[in-house]
Amino acid sequence: MNSPRTVVAGPATWNTMVRLDRLPDPRPHTLFARGSVRTLGGTSAGKILNLADLGVASTLVADVGTDPEADLILQALGHARGAEVLARRVAGPSEQHLNLMTDAGERLSIYLAVPEASPEPDPAAVARVAAAEHVVLDLSAVGQALLPAAVAGGATLWTDLHDYDGVAEFHRPFADACSFVFLNDDGTDDHRALMTTLLERGASTVVCTLGARGAVARTADGWFETPAEPTEVVDTNGAGDAFFAGFFAAHLGGAGTAECLKAGARQATRALGTRHLSPLLDEPA
């Protein structure tokens, strides 16, 4: 079988999701959770699941540890049917988070563990990147290590900067190297100014998700907007990765920016309707 021509490089994690009525105040006290679930996390894992949901073959490049959580991560990734998973085992724990969530979509994410970072990329991953047509470099040590190979390989580069504030140094190489740049508006009071700056720095398309207010894109042709799709919200975790996948799949199909935004909004509802990154995780592997 030929290798997928899309590579997504970045985190696949094991998360404990705790639902609260509201995020805790900064003082000693006791709270009662409304519920909790342990499930697959990580922005790259979310993208791979949603690309699989849309029928887009892709390769995930991620580091996992040598702990039991690594096996849980890999088992969960088996739900991404049609995806190739290149998961390098590194010494120590897998990446794990404790996420405190509210019905309003607020989230406090606490890193419980991270894998040992390696400055050298996996040779198998470098080979996949060299043959790829599209490479998604998510914020991570894995994405950072693969960035030079991705630039040299000549693929179209995509990145997701999440709550970028326009000045964070770790984000800048990703922003400057990639043609398609995604972010949300959590880190800025003026997302349009930041998007324009990113376009001036070399991006061809900049997309900002705005939660319940939809999303906006900026290209050389101007501004494009879409509202959020009406849906019952079960959990907001992973909605941004689902949006990215919907936009990406529509772009591969030849759609213009406006239609890609609508496709992203439609796919976001898939993540919003489940307590997992994708409803694929509700199905038997």
mmCIF file of C-alpha atoms in Angstrom:
data_model
loop_
_atom_site.group_PDB
_atom_site.id
_atom_site.type_symbol
_atom_site.label_atom_id
_atom_site.label_comp_id
_atom_site.label_asym_id
_atom_site.label_seq_id
_atom_site.Cartn_x
_atom_site.Cartn_y
_atom_site.Cartn_z
ATOM 1 C CA MET A 1 0.000 0.000 0.000
ATOM 2 C CA ASN A 2 1.305 3.479 -0.854
ATOM 3 C CA SER A 3 2.037 5.773 2.066
ATOM 4 C CA PRO A 4 -0.475 8.594 2.639
ATOM 5 C CA ARG A 5 0.567 11.896 1.090
ATOM 6 C CA THR A 6 -0.485 13.905 4.145
ATOM 7 C CA VAL A 7 1.638 13.849 7.308
ATOM 8 C CA VAL A 8 0.519 15.257 10.667
ATOM 9 C CA ALA A 9 3.330 15.654 13.205
ATOM 10 C CA GLY A 10 2.728 16.425 16.855
ATOM 11 C CA PRO A 11 1.133 15.340 20.126
ATOM 12 C CA ALA A 12 -0.922 12.243 20.869
ATOM 13 C CA THR A 13 -1.668 12.174 24.605
ATOM 14 C CA TRP A 14 -3.657 10.424 27.282
ATOM 15 C CA ASN A 15 -5.934 12.841 29.112
ATOM 16 C CA THR A 16 -8.168 12.895 32.150
ATOM 17 C CA MET A 17 -11.121 15.165 31.405
ATOM 18 C CA VAL A 18 -12.977 16.554 34.437
ATOM 19 C CA ARG A 19 -16.243 18.423 34.000
ATOM 20 C CA LEU A 20 -16.987 21.233 36.469
ATOM 21 C CA ASP A 21 -19.753 23.798 36.840
ATOM 22 C CA ARG A 22 -17.065 26.480 36.692
ATOM 23 C CA LEU A 23 -13.297 26.683 36.769
ATOM 24 C CA PRO A 24 -11.865 26.793 40.309
ATOM 25 C CA ASP A 25 -11.035 30.026 42.081
ATOM 26 C CA PRO A 26 -7.363 30.515 43.089
ATOM 27 C CA ARG A 27 -7.869 29.545 46.741
ATOM 28 C CA PRO A 28 -7.858 26.309 48.765
ATOM 29 C CA HIS A 29 -11.270 24.646 48.575
ATOM 30 C CA THR A 30 -13.122 21.482 47.566
ATOM 31 C CA LEU A 31 -15.076 20.944 44.357
ATOM 32 C CA PHE A 32 -17.362 18.158 43.194
ATOM 33 C CA ALA A 33 -16.929 17.132 39.563
ATOM 34 C CA ARG A 34 -19.986 16.551 37.400
ATOM 35 C CA GLY A 35 -18.186 13.732 35.640
ATOM 36 C CA SER A 36 -14.858 12.595 34.257
ATOM 37 C CA VAL A 37 -13.464 10.474 31.447
ATOM 38 C CA ARG A 38 -10.006 9.227 30.485
ATOM 39 C CA THR A 39 -9.511 9.431 26.751
ATOM 40 C CA LEU A 40 -7.186 10.109 23.857
ATOM 41 C CA GLY A 41 -5.992 13.700 23.594
ATOM 42 C CA GLY A 42 -3.504 15.777 21.659
ATOM 43 C CA THR A 43 -4.050 18.165 18.794
ATOM 44 C CA SER A 44 -2.411 15.899 16.205
ATOM 45 C CA ALA A 45 -4.413 12.893 17.352
ATOM 46 C CA GLY A 46 -7.555 15.001 16.978
ATOM 47 C CA LYS A 47 -6.638 15.955 13.438
ATOM 48 C CA ILE A 48 -5.870 12.360 12.421
ATOM 49 C CA LEU A 49 -9.170 11.080 13.793
ATOM 50 C CA ASN A 50 -11.146 13.752 11.992
ATOM 51 C CA LEU A 51 -9.248 13.269 8.736
ATOM 52 C CA ALA A 52 -10.059 9.556 8.984
ATOM 53 C CA ASP A 53 -13.688 10.471 9.633
ATOM 54 C CA LEU A 54 -13.621 12.451 6.376
ATOM 55 C CA GLY A 55 -11.907 9.681 4.400
ATOM 56 C CA VAL A 56 -8.562 11.488 4.060
ATOM 57 C CA ALA A 57 -5.636 9.049 4.342
ATOM 58 C CA SER A 58 -2.841 10.448 6.477
ATOM 59 C CA THR A 59 0.190 9.564 8.565
ATOM 60 C CA LEU A 60 0.517 10.569 12.213
ATOM 61 C CA VAL A 61 4.034 11.117 13.540
ATOM 62 C CA ALA A 62 4.137 11.253 17.336
ATOM 63 C CA ASP A 63 6.277 10.276 20.309
ATOM 64 C CA VAL A 64 4.852 8.107 23.069
ATOM 65 C CA GLY A 65 6.502 6.792 26.197
ATOM 66 C CA THR A 66 7.187 3.347 27.569
ATOM 67 C CA ASP A 67 4.365 3.474 30.122
ATOM 68 C CA PRO A 68 0.911 1.811 30.097
ATOM 69 C CA GLU A 69 -0.607 5.068 28.822
ATOM 70 C CA ALA A 70 1.347 4.636 25.575
ATOM 71 C CA ASP A 71 -0.572 1.425 24.909
ATOM 72 C CA LEU A 72 -3.858 3.212 25.606
ATOM 73 C CA ILE A 73 -2.898 5.975 23.165
ATOM 74 C CA LEU A 74 -2.006 3.521 20.409
ATOM 75 C CA GLN A 75 -5.136 1.459 21.001
ATOM 76 C CA ALA A 76 -7.302 4.570 20.721
ATOM 77 C CA LEU A 77 -5.539 5.654 17.531
ATOM 78 C CA GLY A 78 -6.690 2.384 16.016
ATOM 79 C CA HIS A 79 -10.089 4.058 15.611
ATOM 80 C CA ALA A 80 -8.565 6.278 12.900
ATOM 81 C CA ARG A 81 -9.172 3.710 10.196
ATOM 82 C CA GLY A 82 -7.027 4.213 7.137
ATOM 83 C CA ALA A 83 -4.419 6.242 9.006
ATOM 84 C CA GLU A 84 -0.795 5.218 9.348
ATOM 85 C CA VAL A 85 0.608 5.761 12.849
ATOM 86 C CA LEU A 86 4.370 6.239 13.234
ATOM 87 C CA ALA A 87 4.668 6.355 17.008
ATOM 88 C CA ARG A 88 8.245 6.390 18.267
ATOM 89 C CA ARG A 89 8.736 4.985 21.772
ATOM 90 C CA VAL A 90 10.903 7.249 23.913
ATOM 91 C CA ALA A 91 12.079 6.639 27.457
ATOM 92 C CA GLY A 92 9.749 7.631 30.267
ATOM 93 C CA PRO A 93 6.113 8.670 30.362
ATOM 94 C CA SER A 94 3.769 9.539 27.533
ATOM 95 C CA GLU A 95 2.332 13.033 27.403
ATOM 96 C CA GLN A 96 -0.602 13.276 29.803
ATOM 97 C CA HIS A 97 -2.910 16.128 30.735
ATOM 98 C CA LEU A 98 -5.545 16.887 33.327
ATOM 99 C CA ASN A 99 -8.171 19.068 31.653
ATOM 100 C CA LEU A 100 -10.759 20.917 33.722
ATOM 101 C CA MET A 101 -13.740 21.720 31.481
ATOM 102 C CA THR A 102 -16.982 23.682 31.802
ATOM 103 C CA ASP A 103 -20.148 23.670 29.708
ATOM 104 C CA ALA A 104 -19.220 27.169 28.498
ATOM 105 C CA GLY A 105 -16.160 25.732 26.767
ATOM 106 C CA GLU A 106 -13.644 27.017 29.301
ATOM 107 C CA ARG A 107 -10.627 24.789 29.800
ATOM 108 C CA LEU A 108 -7.710 24.635 32.192
ATOM 109 C CA SER A 109 -5.140 22.127 30.938
ATOM 110 C CA ILE A 110 -2.475 20.852 33.341
ATOM 111 C CA TYR A 111 0.509 18.911 31.991
ATOM 112 C CA LEU A 112 0.942 15.812 34.143
ATOM 113 C CA ALA A 113 3.804 14.295 32.143
ATOM 114 C CA VAL A 114 5.682 14.787 28.883
ATOM 115 C CA PRO A 115 7.865 12.355 26.922
ATOM 116 C CA GLU A 116 11.597 12.797 26.848
ATOM 117 C CA ALA A 117 12.341 15.184 23.974
ATOM 118 C CA SER A 118 14.753 14.053 21.280
ATOM 119 C CA PRO A 119 16.438 16.688 19.086
ATOM 120 C CA GLU A 120 16.749 14.173 16.241
ATOM 121 C CA PRO A 121 13.633 13.283 14.246
ATOM 122 C CA ASP A 122 12.656 9.686 13.605
ATOM 123 C CA PRO A 123 14.254 8.615 10.272
ATOM 124 C CA ALA A 124 11.011 6.932 9.247
ATOM 125 C CA ALA A 125 9.188 10.209 9.868
ATOM 126 C CA VAL A 126 11.731 12.147 7.801
ATOM 127 C CA ALA A 127 11.155 9.729 4.922
ATOM 128 C CA ARG A 128 7.388 10.231 5.116
ATOM 129 C CA VAL A 129 7.788 14.010 5.191
ATOM 130 C CA ALA A 130 10.102 13.925 2.171
ATOM 131 C CA ALA A 131 7.436 12.105 0.149
ATOM 132 C CA ALA A 132 4.457 14.122 1.383
ATOM 133 C CA GLU A 133 2.403 16.660 -0.520
ATOM 134 C CA HIS A 134 1.049 18.268 2.669
ATOM 135 C CA VAL A 135 2.701 18.371 6.108
ATOM 136 C CA VAL A 136 0.908 19.586 9.231
ATOM 137 C CA LEU A 137 3.401 20.702 11.879
ATOM 138 C CA ASP A 138 1.687 20.984 15.238
ATOM 139 C CA LEU A 139 3.325 22.818 18.131
ATOM 140 C CA SER A 140 5.531 20.196 19.783
ATOM 141 C CA ALA A 141 9.074 18.903 20.015
ATOM 142 C CA VAL A 142 8.191 16.418 17.263
ATOM 143 C CA GLY A 143 6.970 19.165 14.939
ATOM 144 C CA GLN A 144 9.968 21.334 15.765
ATOM 145 C CA ALA A 145 12.435 18.506 14.991
ATOM 146 C CA LEU A 146 10.749 17.794 11.647
ATOM 147 C CA LEU A 147 10.438 21.414 10.564
ATOM 148 C CA PRO A 148 13.755 21.585 8.636
ATOM 149 C CA ALA A 149 13.000 18.353 6.759
ATOM 150 C CA ALA A 150 9.485 19.570 5.977
ATOM 151 C CA VAL A 151 10.785 22.852 4.574
ATOM 152 C CA ALA A 152 13.437 21.051 2.509
ATOM 153 C CA GLY A 153 10.936 18.517 1.188
ATOM 154 C CA GLY A 154 8.870 21.099 -0.666
ATOM 155 C CA ALA A 155 5.459 20.034 0.629
ATOM 156 C CA THR A 156 2.707 22.535 1.396
ATOM 157 C CA LEU A 157 3.109 23.284 5.104
ATOM 158 C CA TRP A 158 0.275 23.795 7.584
ATOM 159 C CA THR A 159 0.369 24.669 11.280
ATOM 160 C CA ASP A 160 -2.040 25.248 14.156
ATOM 161 C CA LEU A 161 -0.804 27.954 16.547
ATOM 162 C CA HIS A 162 -3.760 27.669 18.959
ATOM 163 C CA ASP A 163 -3.785 30.670 21.333
ATOM 164 C CA TYR A 164 -0.829 32.468 19.727
ATOM 165 C CA ASP A 165 -0.330 35.996 21.019
ATOM 166 C CA GLY A 166 1.894 37.170 18.166
ATOM 167 C CA VAL A 167 5.120 37.255 20.203
ATOM 168 C CA ALA A 168 5.727 33.771 21.680
ATOM 169 C CA GLU A 169 9.128 32.608 20.431
ATOM 170 C CA PHE A 170 8.314 28.878 20.293
ATOM 171 C CA HIS A 171 5.461 29.530 17.844
ATOM 172 C CA ARG A 172 7.371 31.818 15.490
ATOM 173 C CA PRO A 173 9.325 29.225 13.410
ATOM 174 C CA PHE A 174 6.088 27.346 12.751
ATOM 175 C CA ALA A 175 4.280 30.544 11.772
ATOM 176 C CA ASP A 176 7.083 31.724 9.499
ATOM 177 C CA ALA A 177 7.580 28.390 7.707
ATOM 178 C CA CYS A 178 3.972 27.472 6.938
ATOM 179 C CA SER A 179 1.673 28.648 4.144
ATOM 180 C CA PHE A 180 -1.562 27.732 5.953
ATOM 181 C CA VAL A 181 -1.681 29.086 9.503
ATOM 182 C CA PHE A 182 -4.527 28.369 11.934
ATOM 183 C CA LEU A 183 -5.092 29.853 15.395
ATOM 184 C CA ASN A 184 -7.869 30.827 17.763
ATOM 185 C CA ASP A 185 -8.614 34.205 19.303
ATOM 186 C CA ASP A 186 -7.894 33.248 22.933
ATOM 187 C CA GLY A 187 -4.451 34.853 22.966
ATOM 188 C CA THR A 188 -5.213 38.174 21.283
ATOM 189 C CA ASP A 189 -7.571 41.134 21.638
ATOM 190 C CA ASP A 190 -7.290 41.910 17.910
ATOM 191 C CA HIS A 191 -7.284 38.715 15.883
ATOM 192 C CA ARG A 192 -7.678 40.541 12.568
ATOM 193 C CA ALA A 193 -4.518 42.589 13.131
ATOM 194 C CA LEU A 194 -2.600 39.446 14.102
ATOM 195 C CA MET A 195 -3.911 37.584 11.060
ATOM 196 C CA THR A 196 -2.827 40.425 8.780
ATOM 197 C CA THR A 197 0.631 40.369 10.348
ATOM 198 C CA LEU A 198 0.920 36.616 9.753
ATOM 199 C CA LEU A 199 -0.073 37.101 6.121
ATOM 200 C CA GLU A 200 2.548 39.832 5.734
ATOM 201 C CA ARG A 201 5.153 37.465 7.228
ATOM 202 C CA GLY A 202 4.585 34.954 4.440
ATOM 203 C CA ALA A 203 1.452 32.881 5.049
ATOM 204 C CA SER A 204 -0.900 32.487 2.102
ATOM 205 C CA THR A 205 -3.973 31.696 4.210
ATOM 206 C CA VAL A 206 -4.594 32.537 7.880
ATOM 207 C CA VAL A 207 -7.631 31.107 9.667
ATOM 208 C CA CYS A 208 -8.852 32.094 13.123
ATOM 209 C CA THR A 209 -11.557 30.154 14.947
ATOM 210 C CA LEU A 210 -13.808 32.200 17.216
ATOM 211 C CA GLY A 211 -15.694 29.528 19.150
ATOM 212 C CA ALA A 212 -19.457 30.024 19.044
ATOM 213 C CA ARG A 213 -18.930 33.084 16.808
ATOM 214 C CA GLY A 214 -17.653 30.951 13.922
ATOM 215 C CA ALA A 215 -14.404 31.517 12.063
ATOM 216 C CA VAL A 216 -12.665 34.011 9.804
ATOM 217 C CA ALA A 217 -9.966 33.632 7.138
ATOM 218 C CA ARG A 218 -7.585 36.111 5.543
ATOM 219 C CA THR A 219 -5.900 35.627 2.175
ATOM 220 C CA ALA A 220 -4.495 37.920 -0.505
ATOM 221 C CA ASP A 221 -8.072 38.062 -1.852
ATOM 222 C CA GLY A 222 -9.429 39.539 1.378
ATOM 223 C CA TRP A 223 -11.547 38.402 4.307
ATOM 224 C CA PHE A 224 -13.908 35.415 4.518
ATOM 225 C CA GLU A 225 -16.228 34.520 7.400
ATOM 226 C CA THR A 226 -18.525 31.699 8.427
ATOM 227 C CA PRO A 227 -20.858 31.299 11.406
ATOM 228 C CA ALA A 228 -20.693 28.290 13.700
ATOM 229 C CA GLU A 229 -23.010 25.439 12.729
ATOM 230 C CA PRO A 230 -25.989 25.063 15.115
ATOM 231 C CA THR A 231 -25.560 21.908 17.188
ATOM 232 C CA GLU A 232 -26.020 20.486 20.650
ATOM 233 C CA VAL A 233 -22.708 20.927 22.470
ATOM 234 C CA VAL A 234 -21.659 17.960 24.593
ATOM 235 C CA ASP A 235 -18.006 18.950 24.942
ATOM 236 C CA THR A 236 -15.859 21.572 23.202
ATOM 237 C CA ASN A 237 -12.592 19.642 23.463
ATOM 238 C CA GLY A 238 -11.175 18.897 20.020
ATOM 239 C CA ALA A 239 -13.514 21.155 18.073
ATOM 240 C CA GLY A 240 -10.618 23.211 16.693
ATOM 241 C CA ASP A 241 -8.868 20.118 15.362
ATOM 242 C CA ALA A 242 -12.108 18.935 13.768
ATOM 243 C CA PHE A 243 -12.512 22.357 12.149
ATOM 244 C CA PHE A 244 -8.961 22.158 10.810
ATOM 245 C CA ALA A 245 -9.629 18.713 9.312
ATOM 246 C CA GLY A 246 -12.849 19.855 7.655
ATOM 247 C CA PHE A 247 -11.124 22.871 6.097
ATOM 248 C CA PHE A 248 -8.154 20.731 5.025
ATOM 249 C CA ALA A 249 -10.295 18.036 3.401
ATOM 250 C CA ALA A 250 -12.329 20.630 1.492
ATOM 251 C CA HIS A 251 -9.121 22.310 0.302
ATOM 252 C CA LEU A 252 -7.828 18.963 -0.997
ATOM 253 C CA GLY A 253 -11.098 18.639 -2.889
ATOM 254 C CA GLY A 254 -10.510 21.963 -4.669
ATOM 255 C CA ALA A 255 -12.911 24.144 -2.664
ATOM 256 C CA GLY A 256 -12.310 27.868 -2.243
ATOM 257 C CA THR A 257 -11.653 29.556 1.074
ATOM 258 C CA ALA A 258 -15.296 30.377 1.840
ATOM 259 C CA GLU A 259 -16.441 26.794 1.268
ATOM 260 C CA CYS A 260 -13.469 25.441 3.241
ATOM 261 C CA LEU A 261 -14.558 27.535 6.225
ATOM 262 C CA LYS A 262 -18.076 26.117 5.999
ATOM 263 C CA ALA A 263 -16.698 22.589 5.771
ATOM 264 C CA GLY A 264 -14.597 23.239 8.860
ATOM 265 C CA ALA A 265 -17.617 24.476 10.788
ATOM 266 C CA ARG A 266 -19.596 21.382 9.771
ATOM 267 C CA GLN A 267 -16.854 19.010 10.910
ATOM 268 C CA ALA A 268 -16.472 20.872 14.213
ATOM 269 C CA THR A 269 -19.974 19.746 15.152
ATOM 270 C CA ARG A 270 -18.719 16.136 15.050
ATOM 271 C CA ALA A 271 -16.329 16.850 17.941
ATOM 272 C CA LEU A 272 -18.835 19.037 19.770
ATOM 273 C CA GLY A 273 -21.283 16.129 19.912
ATOM 274 C CA THR A 274 -18.999 13.761 21.862
ATOM 275 C CA ARG A 275 -16.899 13.797 25.023
ATOM 276 C CA HIS A 276 -13.991 12.488 22.938
ATOM 277 C CA LEU A 277 -11.891 14.111 20.213
ATOM 278 C CA SER A 278 -14.117 12.419 17.622
ATOM 279 C CA PRO A 279 -17.244 10.242 17.645
ATOM 280 C CA LEU A 280 -15.023 7.547 16.075
ATOM 281 C CA LEU A 281 -13.824 6.882 19.625
ATOM 282 C CA ASP A 282 -17.404 5.986 20.601
ATOM 283 C CA GLU A 283 -17.321 3.133 18.067
ATOM 284 C CA PRO A 284 -15.627 -0.275 18.283
ATOM 285 C CA ALA A 285 -12.070 -0.162 16.941
#
